[in-house]
PDB file of C-alpha atoms in Angstrom:
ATOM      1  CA  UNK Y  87     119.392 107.678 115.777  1.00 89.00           C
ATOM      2  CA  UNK Y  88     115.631 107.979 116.890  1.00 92.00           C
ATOM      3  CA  UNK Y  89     113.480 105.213 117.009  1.00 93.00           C
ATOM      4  CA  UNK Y  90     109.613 105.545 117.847  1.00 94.00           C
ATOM      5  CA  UNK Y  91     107.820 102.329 119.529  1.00 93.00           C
ATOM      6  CA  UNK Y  92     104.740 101.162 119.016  1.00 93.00           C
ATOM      7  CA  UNK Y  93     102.783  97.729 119.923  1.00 89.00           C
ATOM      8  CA  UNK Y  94     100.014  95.919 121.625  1.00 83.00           C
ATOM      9  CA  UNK Y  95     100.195  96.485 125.373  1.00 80.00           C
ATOM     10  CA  UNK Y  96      97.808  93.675 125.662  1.00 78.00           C
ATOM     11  CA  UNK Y  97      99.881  90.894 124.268  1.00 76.00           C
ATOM     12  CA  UNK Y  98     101.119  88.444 126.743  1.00 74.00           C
ATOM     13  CA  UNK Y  99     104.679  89.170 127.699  1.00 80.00           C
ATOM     14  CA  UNK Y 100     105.020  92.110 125.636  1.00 83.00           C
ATOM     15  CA  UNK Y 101     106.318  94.497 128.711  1.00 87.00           C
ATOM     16  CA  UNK Y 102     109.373  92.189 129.110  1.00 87.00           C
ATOM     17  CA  UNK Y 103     110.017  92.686 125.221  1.00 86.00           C
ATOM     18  CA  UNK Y 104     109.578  96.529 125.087  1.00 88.00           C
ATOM     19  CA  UNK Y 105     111.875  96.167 128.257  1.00 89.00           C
ATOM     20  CA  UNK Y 106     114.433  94.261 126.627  1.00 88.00           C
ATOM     21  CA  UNK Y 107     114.410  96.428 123.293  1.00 89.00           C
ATOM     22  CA  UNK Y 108     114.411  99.338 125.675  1.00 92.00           C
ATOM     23  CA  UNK Y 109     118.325  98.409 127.498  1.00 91.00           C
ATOM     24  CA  UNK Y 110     119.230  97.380 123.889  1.00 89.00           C
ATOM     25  CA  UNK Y 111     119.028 100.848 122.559  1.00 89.00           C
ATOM     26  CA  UNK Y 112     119.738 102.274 125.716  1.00 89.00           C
ATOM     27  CA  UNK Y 113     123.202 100.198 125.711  1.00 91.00           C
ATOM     28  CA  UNK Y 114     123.855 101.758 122.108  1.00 88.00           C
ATOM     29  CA  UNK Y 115     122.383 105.640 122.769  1.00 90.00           C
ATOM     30  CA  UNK Y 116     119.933 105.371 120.534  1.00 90.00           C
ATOM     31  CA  UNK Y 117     117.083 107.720 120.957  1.00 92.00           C
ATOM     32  CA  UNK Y 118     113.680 106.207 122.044  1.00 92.00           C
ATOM     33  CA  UNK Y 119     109.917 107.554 121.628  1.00 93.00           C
ATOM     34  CA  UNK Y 120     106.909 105.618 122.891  1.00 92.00           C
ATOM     35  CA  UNK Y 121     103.288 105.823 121.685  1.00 91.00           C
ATOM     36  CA  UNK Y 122     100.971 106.847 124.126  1.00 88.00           C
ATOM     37  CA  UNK Y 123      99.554 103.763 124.539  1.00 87.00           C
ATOM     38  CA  UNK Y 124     102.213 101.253 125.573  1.00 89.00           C
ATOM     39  CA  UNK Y 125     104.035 104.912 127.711  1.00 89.00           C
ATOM     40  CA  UNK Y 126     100.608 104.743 129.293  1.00 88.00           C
ATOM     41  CA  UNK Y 127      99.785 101.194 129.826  1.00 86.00           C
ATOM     42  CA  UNK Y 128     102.976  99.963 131.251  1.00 87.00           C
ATOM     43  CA  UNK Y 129     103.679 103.330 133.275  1.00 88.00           C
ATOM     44  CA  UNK Y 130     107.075 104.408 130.999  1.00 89.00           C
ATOM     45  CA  UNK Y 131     106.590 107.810 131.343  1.00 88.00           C
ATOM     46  CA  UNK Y 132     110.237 108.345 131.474  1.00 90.00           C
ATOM     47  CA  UNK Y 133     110.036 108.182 127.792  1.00 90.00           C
ATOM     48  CA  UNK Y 134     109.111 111.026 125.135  1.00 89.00           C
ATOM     49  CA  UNK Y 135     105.904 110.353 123.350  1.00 89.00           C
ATOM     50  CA  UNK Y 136     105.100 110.372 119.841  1.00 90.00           C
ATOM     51  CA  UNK Y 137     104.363 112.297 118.296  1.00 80.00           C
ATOM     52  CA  UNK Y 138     104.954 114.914 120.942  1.00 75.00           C
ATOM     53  CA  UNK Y 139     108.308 114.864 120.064  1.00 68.00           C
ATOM     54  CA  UNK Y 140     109.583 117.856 117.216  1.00 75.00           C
ATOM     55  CA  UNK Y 141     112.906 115.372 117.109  1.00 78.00           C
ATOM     56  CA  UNK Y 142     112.891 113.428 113.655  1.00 88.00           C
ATOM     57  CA  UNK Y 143     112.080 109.989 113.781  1.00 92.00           C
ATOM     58  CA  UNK Y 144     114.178 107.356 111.815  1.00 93.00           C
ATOM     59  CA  UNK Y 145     112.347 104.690 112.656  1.00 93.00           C
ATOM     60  CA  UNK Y 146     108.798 102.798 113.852  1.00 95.00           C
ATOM     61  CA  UNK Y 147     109.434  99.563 115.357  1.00 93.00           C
ATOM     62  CA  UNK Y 148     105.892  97.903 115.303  1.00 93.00           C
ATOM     63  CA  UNK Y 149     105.901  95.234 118.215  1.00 90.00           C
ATOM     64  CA  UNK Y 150     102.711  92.758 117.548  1.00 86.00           C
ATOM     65  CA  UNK Y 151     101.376  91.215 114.675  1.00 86.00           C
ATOM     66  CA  UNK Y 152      99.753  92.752 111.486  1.00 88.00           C
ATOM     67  CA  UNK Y 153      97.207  94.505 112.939  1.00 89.00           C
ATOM     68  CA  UNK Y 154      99.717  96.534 115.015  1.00 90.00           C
ATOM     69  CA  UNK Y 155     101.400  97.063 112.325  1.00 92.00           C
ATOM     70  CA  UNK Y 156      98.297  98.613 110.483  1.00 93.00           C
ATOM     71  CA  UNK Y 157      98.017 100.708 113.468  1.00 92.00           C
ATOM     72  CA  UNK Y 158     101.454 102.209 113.401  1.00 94.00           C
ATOM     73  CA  UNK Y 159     101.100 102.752 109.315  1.00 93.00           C
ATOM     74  CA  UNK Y 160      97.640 104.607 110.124  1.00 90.00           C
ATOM     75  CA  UNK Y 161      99.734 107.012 112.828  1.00 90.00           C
ATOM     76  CA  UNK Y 162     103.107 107.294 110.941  1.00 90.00           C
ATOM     77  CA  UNK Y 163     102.316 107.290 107.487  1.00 83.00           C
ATOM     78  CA  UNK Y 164     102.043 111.108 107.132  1.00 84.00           C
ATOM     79  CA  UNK Y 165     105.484 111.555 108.904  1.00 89.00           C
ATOM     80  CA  UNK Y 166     106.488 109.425 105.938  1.00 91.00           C
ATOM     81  CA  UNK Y 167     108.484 107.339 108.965  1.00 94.00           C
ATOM     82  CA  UNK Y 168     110.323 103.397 107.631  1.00 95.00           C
ATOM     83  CA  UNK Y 169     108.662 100.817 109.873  1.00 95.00           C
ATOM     84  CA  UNK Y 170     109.959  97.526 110.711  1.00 92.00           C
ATOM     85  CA  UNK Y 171     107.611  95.159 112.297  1.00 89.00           C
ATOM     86  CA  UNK Y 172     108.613  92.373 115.385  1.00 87.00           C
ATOM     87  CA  UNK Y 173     105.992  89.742 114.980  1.00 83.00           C
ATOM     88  CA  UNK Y 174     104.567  89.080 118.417  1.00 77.00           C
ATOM     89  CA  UNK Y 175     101.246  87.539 117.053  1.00 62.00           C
ATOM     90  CA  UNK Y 176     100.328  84.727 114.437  1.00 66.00           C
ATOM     91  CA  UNK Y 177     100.625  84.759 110.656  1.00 63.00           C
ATOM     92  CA  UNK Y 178     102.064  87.994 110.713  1.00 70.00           C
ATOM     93  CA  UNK Y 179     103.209  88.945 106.768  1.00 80.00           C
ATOM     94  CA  UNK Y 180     103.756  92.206 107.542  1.00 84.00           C
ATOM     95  CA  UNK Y 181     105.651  91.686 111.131  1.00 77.00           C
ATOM     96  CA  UNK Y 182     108.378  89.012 109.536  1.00 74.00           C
ATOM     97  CA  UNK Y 183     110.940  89.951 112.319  1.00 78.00           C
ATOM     98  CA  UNK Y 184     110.525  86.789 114.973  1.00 77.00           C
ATOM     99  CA  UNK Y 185     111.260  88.328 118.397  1.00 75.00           C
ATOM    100  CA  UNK Y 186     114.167  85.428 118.425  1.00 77.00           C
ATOM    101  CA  UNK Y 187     116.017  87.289 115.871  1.00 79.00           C
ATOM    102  CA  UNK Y 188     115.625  91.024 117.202  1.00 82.00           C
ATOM    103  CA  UNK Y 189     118.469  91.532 118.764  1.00 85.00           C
ATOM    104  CA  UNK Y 190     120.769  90.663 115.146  1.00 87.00           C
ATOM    105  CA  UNK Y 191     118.012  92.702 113.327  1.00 85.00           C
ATOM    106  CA  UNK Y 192     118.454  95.903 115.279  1.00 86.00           C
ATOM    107  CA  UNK Y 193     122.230  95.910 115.296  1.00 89.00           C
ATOM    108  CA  UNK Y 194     121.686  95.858 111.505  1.00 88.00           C
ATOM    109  CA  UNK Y 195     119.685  98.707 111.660  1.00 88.00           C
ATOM    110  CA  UNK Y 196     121.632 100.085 113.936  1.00 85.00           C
ATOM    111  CA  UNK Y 197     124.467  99.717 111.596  1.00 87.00           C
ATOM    112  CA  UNK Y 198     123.043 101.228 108.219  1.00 87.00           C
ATOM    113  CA  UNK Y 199     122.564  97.335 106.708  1.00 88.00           C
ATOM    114  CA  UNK Y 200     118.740  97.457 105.216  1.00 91.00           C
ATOM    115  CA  UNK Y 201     117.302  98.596 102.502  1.00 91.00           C
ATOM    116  CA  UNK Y 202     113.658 100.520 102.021  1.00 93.00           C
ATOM    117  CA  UNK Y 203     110.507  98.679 100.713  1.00 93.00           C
ATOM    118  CA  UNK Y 204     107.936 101.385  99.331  1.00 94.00           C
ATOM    119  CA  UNK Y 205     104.485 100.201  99.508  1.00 95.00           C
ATOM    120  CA  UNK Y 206     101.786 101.184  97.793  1.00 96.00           C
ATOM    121  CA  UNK Y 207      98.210 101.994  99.343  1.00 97.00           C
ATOM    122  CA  UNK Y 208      94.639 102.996  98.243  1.00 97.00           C
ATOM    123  CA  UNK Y 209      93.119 106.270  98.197  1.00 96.00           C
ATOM    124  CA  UNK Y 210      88.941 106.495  99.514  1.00 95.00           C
ATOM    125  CA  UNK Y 211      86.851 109.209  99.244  1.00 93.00           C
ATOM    126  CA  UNK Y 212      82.764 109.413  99.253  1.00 91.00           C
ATOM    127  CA  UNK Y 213      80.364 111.133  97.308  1.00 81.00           C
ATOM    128  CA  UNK Y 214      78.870 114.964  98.863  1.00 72.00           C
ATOM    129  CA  UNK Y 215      77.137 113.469 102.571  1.00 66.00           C
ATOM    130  CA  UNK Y 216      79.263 110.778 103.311  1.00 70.00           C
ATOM    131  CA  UNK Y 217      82.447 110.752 105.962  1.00 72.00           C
ATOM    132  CA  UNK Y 218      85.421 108.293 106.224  1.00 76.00           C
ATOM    133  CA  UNK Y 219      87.258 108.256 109.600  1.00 67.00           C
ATOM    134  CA  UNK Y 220      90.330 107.242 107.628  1.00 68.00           C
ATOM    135  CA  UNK Y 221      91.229 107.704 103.706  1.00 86.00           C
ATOM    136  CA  UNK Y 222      93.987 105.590 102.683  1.00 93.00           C
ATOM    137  CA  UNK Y 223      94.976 101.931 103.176  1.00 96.00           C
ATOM    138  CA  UNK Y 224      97.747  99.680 103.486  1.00 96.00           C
ATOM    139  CA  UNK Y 225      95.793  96.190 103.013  1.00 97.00           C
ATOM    140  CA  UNK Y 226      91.969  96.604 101.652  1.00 97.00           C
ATOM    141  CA  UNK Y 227      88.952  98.432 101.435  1.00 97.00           C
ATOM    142  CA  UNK Y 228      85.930  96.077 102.373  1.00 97.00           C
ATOM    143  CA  UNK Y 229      82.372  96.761 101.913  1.00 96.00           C
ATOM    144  CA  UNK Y 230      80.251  94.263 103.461  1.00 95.00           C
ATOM    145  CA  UNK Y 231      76.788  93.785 104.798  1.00 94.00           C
ATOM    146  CA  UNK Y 232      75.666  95.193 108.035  1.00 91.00           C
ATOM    147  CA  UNK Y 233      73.507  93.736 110.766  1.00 80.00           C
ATOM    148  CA  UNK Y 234      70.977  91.329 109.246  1.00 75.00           C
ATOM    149  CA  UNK Y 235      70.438  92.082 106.103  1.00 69.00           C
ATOM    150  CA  UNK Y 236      70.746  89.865 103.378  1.00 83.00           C
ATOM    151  CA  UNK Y 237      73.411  90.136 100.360  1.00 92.00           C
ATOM    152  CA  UNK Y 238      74.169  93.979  99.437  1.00 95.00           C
ATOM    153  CA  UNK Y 239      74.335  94.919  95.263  1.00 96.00           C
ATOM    154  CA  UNK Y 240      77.373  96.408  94.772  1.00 97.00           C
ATOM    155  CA  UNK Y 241      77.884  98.019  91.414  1.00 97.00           C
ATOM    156  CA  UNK Y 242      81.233  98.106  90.448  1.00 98.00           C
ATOM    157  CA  UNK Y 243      82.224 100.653  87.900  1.00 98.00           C
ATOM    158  CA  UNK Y 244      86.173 100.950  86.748  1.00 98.00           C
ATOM    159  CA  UNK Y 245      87.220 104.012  84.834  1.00 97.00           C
ATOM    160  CA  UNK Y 246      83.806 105.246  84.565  1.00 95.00           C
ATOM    161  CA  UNK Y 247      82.325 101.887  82.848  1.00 97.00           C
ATOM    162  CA  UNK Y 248      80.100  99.456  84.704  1.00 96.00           C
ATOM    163  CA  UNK Y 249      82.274  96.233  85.191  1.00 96.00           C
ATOM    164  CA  UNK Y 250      79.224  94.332  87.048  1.00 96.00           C
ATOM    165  CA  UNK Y 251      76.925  94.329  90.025  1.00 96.00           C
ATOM    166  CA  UNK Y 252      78.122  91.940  93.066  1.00 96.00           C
ATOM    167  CA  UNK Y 253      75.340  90.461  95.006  1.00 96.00           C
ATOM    168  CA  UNK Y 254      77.415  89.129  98.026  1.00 96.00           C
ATOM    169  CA  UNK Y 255      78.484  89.285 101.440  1.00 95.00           C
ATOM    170  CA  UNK Y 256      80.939  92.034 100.400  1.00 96.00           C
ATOM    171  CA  UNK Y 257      83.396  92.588  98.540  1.00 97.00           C
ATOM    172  CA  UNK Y 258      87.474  93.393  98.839  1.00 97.00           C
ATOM    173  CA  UNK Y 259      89.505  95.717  97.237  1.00 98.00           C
ATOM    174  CA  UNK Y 260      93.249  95.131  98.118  1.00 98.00           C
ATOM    175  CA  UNK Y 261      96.852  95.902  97.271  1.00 98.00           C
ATOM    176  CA  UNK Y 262      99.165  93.601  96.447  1.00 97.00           C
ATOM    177  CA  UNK Y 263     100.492  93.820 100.532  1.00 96.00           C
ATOM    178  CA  UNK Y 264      96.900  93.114 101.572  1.00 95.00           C
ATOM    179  CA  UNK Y 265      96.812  89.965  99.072  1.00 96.00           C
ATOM    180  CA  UNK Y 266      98.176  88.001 101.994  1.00 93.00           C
ATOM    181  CA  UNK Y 267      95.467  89.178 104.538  1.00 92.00           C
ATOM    182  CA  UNK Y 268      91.849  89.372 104.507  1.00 93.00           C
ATOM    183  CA  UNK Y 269      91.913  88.889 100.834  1.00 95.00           C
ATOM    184  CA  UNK Y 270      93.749  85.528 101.687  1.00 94.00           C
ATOM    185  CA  UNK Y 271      91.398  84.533 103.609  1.00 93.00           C
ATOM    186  CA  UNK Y 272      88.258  84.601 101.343  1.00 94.00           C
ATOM    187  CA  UNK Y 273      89.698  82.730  97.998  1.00 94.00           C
ATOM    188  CA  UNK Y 274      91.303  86.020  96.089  1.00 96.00           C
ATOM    189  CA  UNK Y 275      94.830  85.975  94.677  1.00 96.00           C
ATOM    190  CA  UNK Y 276      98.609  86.051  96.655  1.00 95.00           C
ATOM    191  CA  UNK Y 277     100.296  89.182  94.736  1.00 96.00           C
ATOM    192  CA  UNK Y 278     104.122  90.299  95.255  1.00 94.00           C
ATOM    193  CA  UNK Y 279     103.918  93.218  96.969  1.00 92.00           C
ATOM    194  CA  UNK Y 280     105.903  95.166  94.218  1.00 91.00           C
ATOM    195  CA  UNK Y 281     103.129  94.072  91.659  1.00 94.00           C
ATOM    196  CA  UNK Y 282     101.332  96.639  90.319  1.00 95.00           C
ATOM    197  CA  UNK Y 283      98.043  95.811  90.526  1.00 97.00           C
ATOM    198  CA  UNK Y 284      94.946  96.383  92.517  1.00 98.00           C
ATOM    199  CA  UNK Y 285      92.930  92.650  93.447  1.00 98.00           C
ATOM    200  CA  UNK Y 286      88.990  93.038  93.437  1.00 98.00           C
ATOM    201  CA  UNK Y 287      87.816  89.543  95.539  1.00 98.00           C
ATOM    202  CA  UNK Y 288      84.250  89.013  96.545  1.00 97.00           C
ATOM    203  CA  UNK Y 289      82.972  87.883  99.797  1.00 96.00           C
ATOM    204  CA  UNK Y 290      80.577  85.068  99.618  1.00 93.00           C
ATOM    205  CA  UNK Y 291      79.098  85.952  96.054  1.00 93.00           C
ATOM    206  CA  UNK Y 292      75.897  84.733  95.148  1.00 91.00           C
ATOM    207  CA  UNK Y 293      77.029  83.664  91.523  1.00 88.00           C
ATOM    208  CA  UNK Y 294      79.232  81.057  90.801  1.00 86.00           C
ATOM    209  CA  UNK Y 295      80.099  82.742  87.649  1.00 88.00           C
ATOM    210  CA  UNK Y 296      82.267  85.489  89.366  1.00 90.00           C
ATOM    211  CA  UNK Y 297      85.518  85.472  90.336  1.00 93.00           C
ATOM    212  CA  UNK Y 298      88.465  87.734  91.694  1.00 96.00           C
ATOM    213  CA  UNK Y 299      89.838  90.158  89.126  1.00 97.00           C
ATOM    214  CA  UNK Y 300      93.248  91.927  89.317  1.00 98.00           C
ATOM    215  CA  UNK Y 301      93.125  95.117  87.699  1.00 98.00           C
ATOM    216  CA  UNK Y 302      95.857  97.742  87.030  1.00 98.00           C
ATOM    217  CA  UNK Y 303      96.983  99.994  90.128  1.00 97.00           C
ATOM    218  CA  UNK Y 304      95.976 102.852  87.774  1.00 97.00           C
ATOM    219  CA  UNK Y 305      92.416 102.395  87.212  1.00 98.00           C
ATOM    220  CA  UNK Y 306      89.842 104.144  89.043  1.00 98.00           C
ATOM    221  CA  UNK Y 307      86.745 102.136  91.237  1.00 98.00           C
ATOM    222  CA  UNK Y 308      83.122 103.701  91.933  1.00 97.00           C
ATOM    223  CA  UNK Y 309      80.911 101.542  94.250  1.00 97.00           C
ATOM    224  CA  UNK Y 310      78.050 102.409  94.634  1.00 96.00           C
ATOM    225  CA  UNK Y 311      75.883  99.754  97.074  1.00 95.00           C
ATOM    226  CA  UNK Y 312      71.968  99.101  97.948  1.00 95.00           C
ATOM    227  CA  UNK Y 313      70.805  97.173 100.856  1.00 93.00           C
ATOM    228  CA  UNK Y 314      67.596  96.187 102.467  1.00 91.00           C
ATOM    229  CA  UNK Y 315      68.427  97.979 104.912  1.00 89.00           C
ATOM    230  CA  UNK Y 316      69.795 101.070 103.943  1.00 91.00           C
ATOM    231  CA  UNK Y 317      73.263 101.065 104.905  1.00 92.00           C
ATOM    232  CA  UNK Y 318      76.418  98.944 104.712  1.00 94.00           C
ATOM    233  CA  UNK Y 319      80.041  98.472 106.040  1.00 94.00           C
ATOM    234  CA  UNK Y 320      82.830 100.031 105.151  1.00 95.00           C
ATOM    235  CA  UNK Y 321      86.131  98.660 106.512  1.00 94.00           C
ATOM    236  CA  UNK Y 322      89.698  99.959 105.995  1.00 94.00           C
ATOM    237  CA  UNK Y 323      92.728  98.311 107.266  1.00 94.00           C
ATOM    238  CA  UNK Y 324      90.335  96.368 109.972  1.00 89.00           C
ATOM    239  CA  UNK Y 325      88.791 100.060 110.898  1.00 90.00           C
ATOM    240  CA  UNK Y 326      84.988  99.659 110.543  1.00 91.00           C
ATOM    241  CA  UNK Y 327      82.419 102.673 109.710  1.00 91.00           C
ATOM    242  CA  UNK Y 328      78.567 102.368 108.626  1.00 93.00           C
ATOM    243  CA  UNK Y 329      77.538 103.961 105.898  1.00 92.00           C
ATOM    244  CA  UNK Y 330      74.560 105.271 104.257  1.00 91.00           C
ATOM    245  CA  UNK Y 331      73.685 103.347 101.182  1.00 90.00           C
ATOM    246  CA  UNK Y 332      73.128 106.728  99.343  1.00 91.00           C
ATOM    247  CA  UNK Y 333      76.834 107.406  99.715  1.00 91.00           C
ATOM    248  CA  UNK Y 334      79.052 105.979  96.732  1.00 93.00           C
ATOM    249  CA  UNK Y 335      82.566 105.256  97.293  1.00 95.00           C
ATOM    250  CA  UNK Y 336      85.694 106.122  94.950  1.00 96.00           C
ATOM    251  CA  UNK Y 337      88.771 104.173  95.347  1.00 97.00           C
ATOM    252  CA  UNK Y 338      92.225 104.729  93.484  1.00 97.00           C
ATOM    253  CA  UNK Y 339      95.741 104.287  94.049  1.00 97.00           C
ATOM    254  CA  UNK Y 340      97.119 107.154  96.510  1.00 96.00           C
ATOM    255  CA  UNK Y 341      99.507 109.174  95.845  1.00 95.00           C
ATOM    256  CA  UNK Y 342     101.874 108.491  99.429  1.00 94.00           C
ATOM    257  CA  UNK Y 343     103.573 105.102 100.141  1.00 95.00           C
ATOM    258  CA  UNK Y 344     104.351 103.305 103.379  1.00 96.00           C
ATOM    259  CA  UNK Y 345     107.905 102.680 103.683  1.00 95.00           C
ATOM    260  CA  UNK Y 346     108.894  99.302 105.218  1.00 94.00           C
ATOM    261  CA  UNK Y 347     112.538  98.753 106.933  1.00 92.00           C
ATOM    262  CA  UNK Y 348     113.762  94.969 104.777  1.00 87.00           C
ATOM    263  CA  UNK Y 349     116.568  93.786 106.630  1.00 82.00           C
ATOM    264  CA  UNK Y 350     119.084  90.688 105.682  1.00 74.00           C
ATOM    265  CA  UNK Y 351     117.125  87.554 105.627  1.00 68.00           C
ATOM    266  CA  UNK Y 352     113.715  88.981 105.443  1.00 71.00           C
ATOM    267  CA  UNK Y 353     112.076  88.813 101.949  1.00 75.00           C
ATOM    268  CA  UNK Y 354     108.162  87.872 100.993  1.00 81.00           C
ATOM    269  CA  UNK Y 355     109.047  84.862  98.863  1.00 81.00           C
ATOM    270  CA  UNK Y 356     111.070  83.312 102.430  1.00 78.00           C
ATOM    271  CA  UNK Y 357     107.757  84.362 104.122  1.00 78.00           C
ATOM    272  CA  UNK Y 358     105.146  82.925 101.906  1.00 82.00           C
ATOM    273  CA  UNK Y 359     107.341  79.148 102.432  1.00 83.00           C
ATOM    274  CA  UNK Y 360     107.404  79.835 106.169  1.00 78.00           C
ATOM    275  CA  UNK Y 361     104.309  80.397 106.797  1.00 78.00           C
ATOM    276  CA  UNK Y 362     102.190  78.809 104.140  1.00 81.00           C
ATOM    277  CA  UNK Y 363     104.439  75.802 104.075  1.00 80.00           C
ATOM    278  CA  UNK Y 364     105.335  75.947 100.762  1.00 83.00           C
ATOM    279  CA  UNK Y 365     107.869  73.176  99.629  1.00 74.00           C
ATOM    280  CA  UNK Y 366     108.085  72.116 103.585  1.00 64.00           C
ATOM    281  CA  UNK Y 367     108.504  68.137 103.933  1.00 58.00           C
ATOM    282  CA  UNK Y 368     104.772  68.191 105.936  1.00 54.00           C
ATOM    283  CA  UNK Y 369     103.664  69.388 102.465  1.00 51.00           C
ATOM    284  CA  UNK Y 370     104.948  67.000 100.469  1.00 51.00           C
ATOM    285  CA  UNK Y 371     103.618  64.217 102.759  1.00 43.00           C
ATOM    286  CA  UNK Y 372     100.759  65.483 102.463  1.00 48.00           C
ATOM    287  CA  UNK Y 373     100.176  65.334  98.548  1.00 43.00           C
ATOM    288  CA  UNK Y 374     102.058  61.914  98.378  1.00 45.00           C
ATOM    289  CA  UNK Y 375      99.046  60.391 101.010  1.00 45.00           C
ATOM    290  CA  UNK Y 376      96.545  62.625  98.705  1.00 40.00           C
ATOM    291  CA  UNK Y 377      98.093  60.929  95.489  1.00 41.00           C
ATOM    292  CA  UNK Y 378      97.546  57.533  97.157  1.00 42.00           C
ATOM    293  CA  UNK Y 379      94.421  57.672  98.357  1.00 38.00           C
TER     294      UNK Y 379
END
């Protein structure tokens, strides 16, 4: 078995964990590759590095929270590699593995007990003139204002008819997986992950009157956004690019999937109770003083 590292070398503490997971798989001859990044930063250049390697990779073990995570979807997506994220950060919906529990969670994988989550993730492209660093993504497309300007108009078309014009901050475009992220953050809709369904949220609209839509994963989305000051924002997966305002984007579902490692006791519905406190006794207290007051 191969297994291909990747993680935040800033992170507090996180050169005693690679160290740890490093004897671990040493002690059990499995076959280790490190990004560039953490071989770099904490001098392991006794290591192969990916993706120098020609050996096939079984697994990415993403050490950090989500936005690692991202990271190693963005490098190992095209290898079509499983990865299973160790949450070394906050929230971390992506990264459910605790670093308490690694050590049971790689013997599983060590021993063939997991299953394979595919997930799916948007498509981007731009109309003739524009250029996107990176095309497809795990959590969201954003487009949001830039510098000072005001609100940006954003209108929205799906499957070639105008659904309406956002005057906002932004606005989201996510996949079920990004429901919990960004998304989350700014009022749209928790999805499962194996919904099909693509969530359009806005960011700080100017109209009361419009809310978050979920829209088949099927459907097709042209944006096409003015500004005062000629350009906008366009962020995917947390990477950031300014655009021309003269550029429209197209977003769709993409044809690849990111495959994520489940092991035994991981699922989204344990996560969503865990970390949004769902059903927790805190909670309950909590609506009981509500009630009363």
């Amino acid at each position: 078995m191969t297994i291909a590292i990747f993680g935040n070398s800033q992170k507090p503490k996180i050169s005693d964990e690679i160290q740890h997971l490093l004897d671990f798989m040493q002690a059990r001859e499995v076959h280790v590759l490190l990004s560039s990044e953490l071989r770099q930063e904490l001098n392991l250049r006794q290591y192969r590095q990916f993706p120098d390697s020609d050996e096939p990779i079984d697994f990415a073990l993403s050490i950090g929270g989500d936005g690692t995570f991202l990271t190693t979807a963005a490098m190992v997506g095209e290898h079509n590699i499983p990865i299973l994220g160790v949450n070394f950060g906050h929230l971390g919906f992506l990264s459910e593995v605790s670093t308490h529990d690694v050590d049971s969670i790689l013997e599983d994988l060590v021993n063939g007990n997991y299953t394979i989550e595919q997930r799916s993730l948007l498509q981007i492209s731009c109309s003739e003139g524009g250029f996107l660093a990176s095309t497809d993504a795990l959590n969201e497309v954003a487009v949001m204002k830039y510098g000072l300007s005001s609100a940006i108009d954003i209108d929205t078309c799906v499957n070639g008819e105008q659904l309406t014009r956002y005057i906002a901050d932004g606005l989201m475009v996510a996949t079920p997986t990004g429901s919990t992220a960004y998304n989350m953050s700014v009022g749209g809709p928790i999805m499962v992950p194996q919904s099909r369904g693509i969530i359009l949220t806005p960011i700080a609209s100017h109209s009361l009157t419009v809310r978050p839509l979920v829209i088949p994963d099927d459907w097709k989305i042209d944006l096409q956004v003015k500004s005062r000051t000629g350009s906008y924002m366009v962020s995917i997966d947390g990477r950031s690019q300014i655009m021309n305002d003269t550029v429209t984007l197209h977003i769709e579902k993409s044809p690849r999937t990111i495959k994520l490692v489940q092991v035994c006791g991981t699922n989204f519905i344990k996560s969503l109770k865990e970390k949004l406190l769902w059903g927790s006794a805190s909670g309950h207290s909590d609506s009981k003083d509500s009630a009363q007051a």
